[in-house]
Amino acid sequence: MAWWAWLIIAFVIGIVEVSSFTFVLLWFAIAAFVTALLSTGVHDVWIQLLVFAVLGVALFVATRPLARKWKQQKSYPDRSDTMIGKTGVVVTAAEPGAFATVRVQGDLWSARSNSELKPGQPVMVRAASATVLTVEPIREGR
């Protein structure tokens, strides 16, 4: 196969990868590009196909864990993560373990505590999930 055919294959696979952003086809686009370079000296199509397949799979297997780790990294903290350590005020009371409503930084949140929560009581956020804060009453003298 001619070198320019491999370049076209690499380009098409690269366009599909950019549109999907999955880091699966990237390795095969790179393998097609390398095969295009090698095809100037190796004219047997079967050897070219073998180089393409082996290199594509090898790149995929070798770098997939790194790509998956990079893709899962947070580039900025979630809003709930930034709530830990903030103080707030209880809006609606709750018994230990039950849901209360607290106001933290001007927003209302559902909250739980191992202590009884009373309206107007100051609390500190100890943990946060997407929708529920775990709070602890702030004792006098702390």
Short mmCIF file of C-alpha atoms in Angstrom, two decimals:
data_model
loop_
_atom_site.label_atom_id
_atom_site.label_comp_id
_atom_site.label_asym_id
_atom_site.label_seq_id
_atom_site.Cartn_x
_atom_site.Cartn_y
_atom_site.Cartn_z
CA MET A 1 0.00 0.00 0.00
CA ALA A 2 1.32 3.48 -0.78
CA TRP A 3 2.57 5.71 2.03
CA TRP A 4 -0.05 8.36 1.26
CA ALA A 5 -2.84 5.79 1.78
CA TRP A 6 -1.57 5.22 5.33
CA LEU A 7 -1.48 8.98 5.89
CA ILE A 8 -5.12 9.23 4.79
CA ILE A 9 -6.01 6.37 7.14
CA ALA A 10 -4.14 8.09 9.99
CA PHE A 11 -5.91 11.38 9.23
CA VAL A 12 -9.38 9.81 9.13
CA ILE A 13 -8.82 7.86 12.35
CA GLY A 14 -7.43 11.03 13.94
CA ILE A 15 -10.55 13.02 12.96
CA VAL A 16 -12.81 10.34 14.43
CA GLU A 17 -10.72 10.35 17.64
CA VAL A 18 -10.90 14.13 17.99
CA SER A 19 -14.67 14.04 17.59
CA SER A 20 -15.09 11.29 20.19
CA PHE A 21 -12.22 12.14 22.61
CA THR A 22 -12.07 8.56 23.91
CA PHE A 23 -8.30 7.94 23.62
CA VAL A 24 -9.01 4.61 21.92
CA LEU A 25 -8.43 5.46 18.28
CA LEU A 26 -5.53 7.82 18.98
CA TRP A 27 -3.12 4.91 19.20
CA PHE A 28 -4.29 3.47 15.88
CA ALA A 29 -3.91 6.86 14.20
CA ILE A 30 -0.33 6.98 15.47
CA ALA A 31 0.22 3.39 14.30
CA ALA A 32 -1.08 4.32 10.82
CA PHE A 33 1.27 7.30 10.71
CA VAL A 34 4.28 5.16 11.70
CA THR A 35 3.22 2.56 9.12
CA ALA A 36 3.13 5.33 6.50
CA LEU A 37 6.75 6.14 7.35
CA LEU A 38 7.76 2.47 7.20
CA SER A 39 5.86 1.81 3.97
CA THR A 40 8.41 3.87 2.01
CA GLY A 41 10.91 1.04 2.60
CA VAL A 42 8.61 -1.95 3.13
CA HIS A 43 6.40 -2.61 0.11
CA ASP A 44 4.69 -5.83 1.24
CA VAL A 45 1.10 -4.97 2.21
CA TRP A 46 0.84 -7.86 4.67
CA ILE A 47 3.89 -6.69 6.59
CA GLN A 48 2.47 -3.15 6.64
CA LEU A 49 -0.85 -4.44 7.98
CA LEU A 50 0.99 -6.51 10.58
CA VAL A 51 3.06 -3.50 11.70
CA PHE A 52 -0.11 -1.38 11.89
CA ALA A 53 -2.03 -3.97 13.94
CA VAL A 54 0.81 -4.88 16.31
CA LEU A 55 1.83 -1.27 16.89
CA GLY A 56 -1.78 -0.11 17.38
CA VAL A 57 -2.54 -2.82 19.94
CA ALA A 58 0.82 -2.35 21.70
CA LEU A 59 0.30 1.42 22.02
CA PHE A 60 -3.25 0.89 23.23
CA VAL A 61 -2.29 -1.68 25.87
CA ALA A 62 0.79 0.25 27.03
CA THR A 63 -0.80 3.67 27.37
CA ARG A 64 -4.48 3.05 28.08
CA PRO A 65 -4.05 3.02 31.90
CA LEU A 66 -2.19 6.34 31.74
CA ALA A 67 -4.84 7.89 29.50
CA ARG A 68 -7.64 6.65 31.75
CA LYS A 69 -5.91 8.10 34.82
CA TRP A 70 -5.35 11.45 33.09
CA LYS A 71 -8.94 11.63 31.86
CA GLN A 72 -10.35 10.97 35.34
CA GLN A 73 -8.31 13.68 37.06
CA LYS A 74 -10.31 16.62 38.31
CA SER A 75 -9.04 19.90 37.04
CA TYR A 76 -11.04 21.84 39.62
CA PRO A 77 -12.63 20.89 42.95
CA ASP A 78 -16.33 20.15 43.20
CA ARG A 79 -18.38 22.73 45.02
CA SER A 80 -19.18 20.23 47.75
CA ASP A 81 -15.43 19.62 48.30
CA THR A 82 -14.88 23.31 48.97
CA MET A 83 -17.54 23.29 51.69
CA ILE A 84 -15.46 21.27 54.17
CA GLY A 85 -14.36 23.45 57.07
CA LYS A 86 -16.92 26.19 56.36
CA THR A 87 -19.34 27.35 59.02
CA GLY A 88 -23.08 27.70 58.73
CA VAL A 89 -26.29 28.08 60.66
CA VAL A 90 -29.06 25.53 61.23
CA VAL A 91 -32.34 26.59 59.60
CA THR A 92 -34.53 23.59 60.48
CA ALA A 93 -33.95 21.36 63.50
CA ALA A 94 -33.22 17.64 63.42
CA GLU A 95 -32.58 14.76 65.77
CA PRO A 96 -29.20 12.96 65.55
CA GLY A 97 -28.91 11.15 62.21
CA ALA A 98 -31.97 12.86 60.70
CA PHE A 99 -31.90 15.48 57.96
CA ALA A 100 -31.78 19.15 58.85
CA THR A 101 -31.43 22.23 56.68
CA VAL A 102 -28.39 24.45 57.10
CA ARG A 103 -27.34 27.69 55.45
CA VAL A 104 -23.67 27.71 54.40
CA GLN A 105 -22.28 30.63 52.41
CA GLY A 106 -25.79 31.82 51.66
CA ASP A 107 -27.03 28.50 50.22
CA LEU A 108 -29.38 26.00 51.82
CA TRP A 109 -28.13 22.42 52.13
CA SER A 110 -29.50 19.18 53.54
CA ALA A 111 -27.36 18.16 56.46
CA ARG A 112 -26.91 15.33 58.93
CA SER A 113 -25.19 15.27 62.29
CA ASN A 114 -24.55 12.84 65.10
CA SER A 115 -25.77 15.57 67.46
CA GLU A 116 -29.12 17.28 67.82
CA LEU A 117 -29.38 20.38 65.65
CA LYS A 118 -31.45 23.39 66.73
CA PRO A 119 -32.49 26.41 64.61
CA GLY A 120 -29.96 29.24 64.78
CA GLN A 121 -27.19 26.96 66.04
CA PRO A 122 -23.77 27.48 64.39
CA VAL A 123 -22.29 24.39 62.71
CA MET A 124 -19.10 23.43 60.89
CA VAL A 125 -19.05 21.24 57.77
CA ARG A 126 -17.00 18.07 58.34
CA ALA A 127 -17.82 16.15 55.12
CA ALA A 128 -19.77 16.74 51.94
CA SER A 129 -21.39 14.71 49.20
CA ALA A 130 -23.15 16.08 46.14
CA THR A 131 -26.29 17.05 48.05
CA VAL A 132 -25.80 16.36 51.77
CA LEU A 133 -23.38 17.92 54.24
CA THR A 134 -22.22 16.24 57.43
CA VAL A 135 -22.04 18.93 60.08
CA GLU A 136 -20.97 19.25 63.68
CA PRO A 137 -22.32 21.83 66.10
CA ILE A 138 -19.82 24.49 67.12
CA ARG A 139 -19.59 24.48 70.89
CA GLU A 140 -19.16 27.67 72.91
CA GLY A 141 -15.53 28.43 73.64
CA ARG A 142 -14.16 26.82 70.47
#
